[in-house]
Amino acid sequence: MSLFRKVGISCYPNISNLQVTSLGAVNQVRNATKKVSGSKTNKNDSAGRRLGPKAHEGNFVKPGQIIMRQRGSKIHPGENVKIGIDHTIYAVEPGYVRFYHDPFHPLRKYVGVSLKKDLNLPTPHFSPRVRRFGYELLTEPSEAKKEEDHMSRKEYTYQPKLEEALKAENELKSRITSEFEDALRNKFKLVLNQEDLKVALTRFYDIFQLVKIGKPVEDAKIQATYNFIHDLKLTERRAEISADEFLSKKAYFEKFFSSLDSQVTVDVDGSLIAYIAEEERQSERQRISKTLHSTYSNRVLSVKERKEVESLICTPGVFDLLQRYQLRTKYTPSVVPFSVPDSVIEITDVKNPPEGVIIQKIFDEAARSTRIVGRPREVFAFRK
Amino acid sequence: MLQAKSGVRIATRNVASFSKRFQSTSSGIWTDFSKRSASLKLNSPEVKQGLLHKINPEEGPASISDYNRRLAYHSPEDIDETFKQAYELLQQEAEVKYKEIEGYKKRLGEAKSTKEVEFLKKSIDKLLVDAEVKNPEVLYNVEYTDVELLDKSQPVYRHLLKEKWEAYDLMITMQRLEQLHMIPDTLPTLDPKVDVKVKFPHNVKEEFADWVVPGTVLPAFAVSQPPTIQIQEFETVEEKNLYSIVLVNPDTPDLKTNSYSTTLQYGLANVPLDNVDNVIDTSKLFSQGEKFTFKDYQPLVPEKNAQTQRACLWVFRQSEELTLGDIARENFDIRDFASKNNLTAVGAHIWRQRFDRSVNYVRNKYGLGEGRVFRRVRGTAPVV
Amino acid sequence: MKSVLGRSFTRAYATQSSTAPKISSTLLLSRNPVVTADLNPFQAQYYKYQNELWRRLMWTFPKWFYFRVGTISEQRFRQLNKDPVSNNPDIEFPRGRPEIRHQRDRRFKQELRLPKTYKEEVEVDDAGEDTGAPGAPANDDLARKIVPNSRITKADEANDKTSLERKLSRTLYLVIRNDNNKWALPNFGEKTEELQALHDLAEEGLYKIGGEHINYFNVSNTPCHLYNNEVENKKEYFIKSHILSGEFEPQDKSLQYLWLTKEELKDHLNEDYYKDIAHLLNDV
């Protein structure tokens, strides 16, 4: 409204000389005293915008209440206060208005809301902030439950996927634990009571999950033991068992675990294998590495040989995940490198290559020319 | 590591190699391990060959993991000869430094005042760093091999790790501490001296099994067991220092005052650590946890609509052994605790938690009962 | 002719001498290096390596600007510079696929061969027959090939230590010796009849022993060093000068002279004397 009025006024410089006729037209009347030059009246101004502070020092304000109306930030926003698009400062917390200077910006004036009447602003730099919690407690149980169970649309639409994932996880767990159970019963011929068996299976599953993400087996075992003892301690904390019971159970299960570990260990693949001591494991590693190096290195391997290499690498309990990956890339790469002598075959007749040989044009950097060579099929691990 | 871990990385081909066709460098201080630790050398002979002599064109530089990129690498011209001459020069300089160290060690044997002893030890440390900081094998180990396997008793490794820490991890930590207002809501400020790393080892999901980036929002199940804390001191620690670790939650709702209070979630004291033995992991908690836990671990379990709560972990260096009585969890004053026990804050870490679907499970596990539920939108009641 | 003995040039002696020491002027005459200093092996190797890096990272030569398409010079250029191996998608490149931009493989240094703009000696073919191409250009022909002079001169090869042409990259110092004496820098004692400035002493002495065909530059009238010769009870004030051109021609037949570098001076001069003046001598 004010804008229009302003524009309207500036169109007509000399209001006093205007005459409105009966038809509504506006005429400028020239009187006897004719002015020769234009003149400034200096009367162009607008009505006051009612700027300035709306809440003064020490006033109690509620959140949203405007504290200062201004053009530009004459006064800057301080604590518990925000600034709007037209530099209006408004409170965000209920409290008392305080105008102050901030030592970090000595030339500025700040306004903030102090949450308590006796607290002065600015808060000392190294003091903890005074904050308002503000959230009301839902006392009614049904209301509380409804609020707690409430899901955002994102969470709600994701529920089917979560259920699927949980189902898959449970299926994997049951499959693995049943395999473990079979192995314990048939392979290792261990006879355990129901409770001990359950504990052992959970333990082995824990170890398996940890080993799968790359943890060394020994660390996984310690972690699984700790998990169990920690859970036991929590049952004591929850007063489900007494302190003595806890200690006795702890001792019993520690012994049980050490006896289990001396017989059984978990492999990276997820199978139970006989326990191997560290020195033996090391020597096995060296032996297999030696075999691999002597028999399978620097050669093109047939499908059968690749399987042999794979079985050697996956010998239960010898190599961990990272080592297996390294060995696989070394001995069974997806494409055998050109440096391997058997992988490159000279061919005389391009049109009729020998059977099982794929023609490839390679660029010989030394000779600076293209060579047509044959590569045995076995060079490529994944063929179309 | 806080830096992004892009899957499995074969930085060094550590699989045992039996080839003895490698060139040996002319004898100098960097090839002599009679007086120097064997951890200062490169373990893999192929990598050493490529680094100090000529890169095998069929293999390429060991620091590139992708096979095709590795083969496509062409070294700059004259680099081998230049590197060799530079290596000789730097090795000679290192020899001079080692001679100086001998002199200082003699003086150390005859030194009387503690001030002189301190000065000599500092000088020896500095010289040890200067003598090895340009050794290519040392630099390769720090850059391309697993940092956790480095020998932290060597001053040069600690020096280089400190540089790495200051270049990224320290900045991230300080940024998170400041922006999440852990400083000054808990302690007034922090002058970081140690690298604090936290992880939760019971996790079987890869997402939560690695070192926690400060400021991450973690779900309750991921923090349901005590964390593994690694405290890396960069200065020489002769006899073990004693450390106190305290985990506080400054965002516990206090409905009486309509503000927040601080809760003590976890407290450890009199933990002896040094440069090498620098981690409080599951095995340590298992064997010695009773001794140094003065407050059992209770994970943060934020209630519905209680907003994001910060888990602030503080690491203090103790001046003497502490005997702590029974300390209440609620309304824990950390500043008082630190000043009363003459503790210096040397490092900190932070992660955040909010209400999620696993919170109730963790609450039940720890016997904390039902959580309260708050209204979704804040009220206007002021601070009491 | 004021004596240049200032207040600051007296020294306390352990033993007082009975007679006052004689004052003399020693001439430290040096020939400055003629060519830049030799690089030590590592420097040379390092600069070579940096040069190679610079060449590797250089922008592709804008052949289209300097050798316009269709001209004869462009034809000559193309004859000398064959295109690099281009990228054929059907071929396997075990050591990396070429990346060609403006007929240059971006992965490597660009090796350019430009057509000659100078004349060389008579062109001979493999059999040793003269191909009939133009003969050797005259010495002042602008089109001749620019060949820099060798840094190692005839004097270097002959190891003629009296020559000023030896060791062009080093500073040479004049030392003289009479029959029974030892090698020393030329020293001229003050005359009893008249007081003379030290630098004038040195100049006169130089012309007297070395002839007039020396074009030299005196750095300063102020001596740069004082050597107390206790054996001869002499104070030797060192005057630093450079020989710019000309020759040192010994006027006396019994006078031997040499132009030596710093290390060679160490072998020729008295040990204590050398230690005292070593800081005056240039390492380059």
mmCIF file of C-alpha atoms in Angstrom, chain C residues 5 21 26 60 70 157 200 216 272:
data_model
loop_
_atom_site.group_PDB
_atom_site.id
_atom_site.type_symbol
_atom_site.label_atom_id
_atom_site.label_comp_id
_atom_site.label_asym_id
_atom_site.label_seq_id
_atom_site.Cartn_x
_atom_site.Cartn_y
_atom_site.Cartn_z
ATOM 1 C CA LEU C 5 97.891 1.801 8.779
ATOM 2 C CA PRO C 21 108.507 -4.861 12.317
ATOM 3 C CA THR C 26 101.512 -8.699 -0.398
ATOM 4 C CA THR C 60 53.060 -29.959 -27.752
ATOM 5 C CA GLY C 70 51.658 -27.010 -47.991
ATOM 6 C CA GLU C 157 95.966 -30.779 -21.493
ATOM 7 C CA ASP C 200 101.008 1.699 -4.760
ATOM 8 C CA TYR C 216 94.853 -5.367 -13.672
ATOM 9 C CA ASP C 272 100.623 -22.272 8.573
#
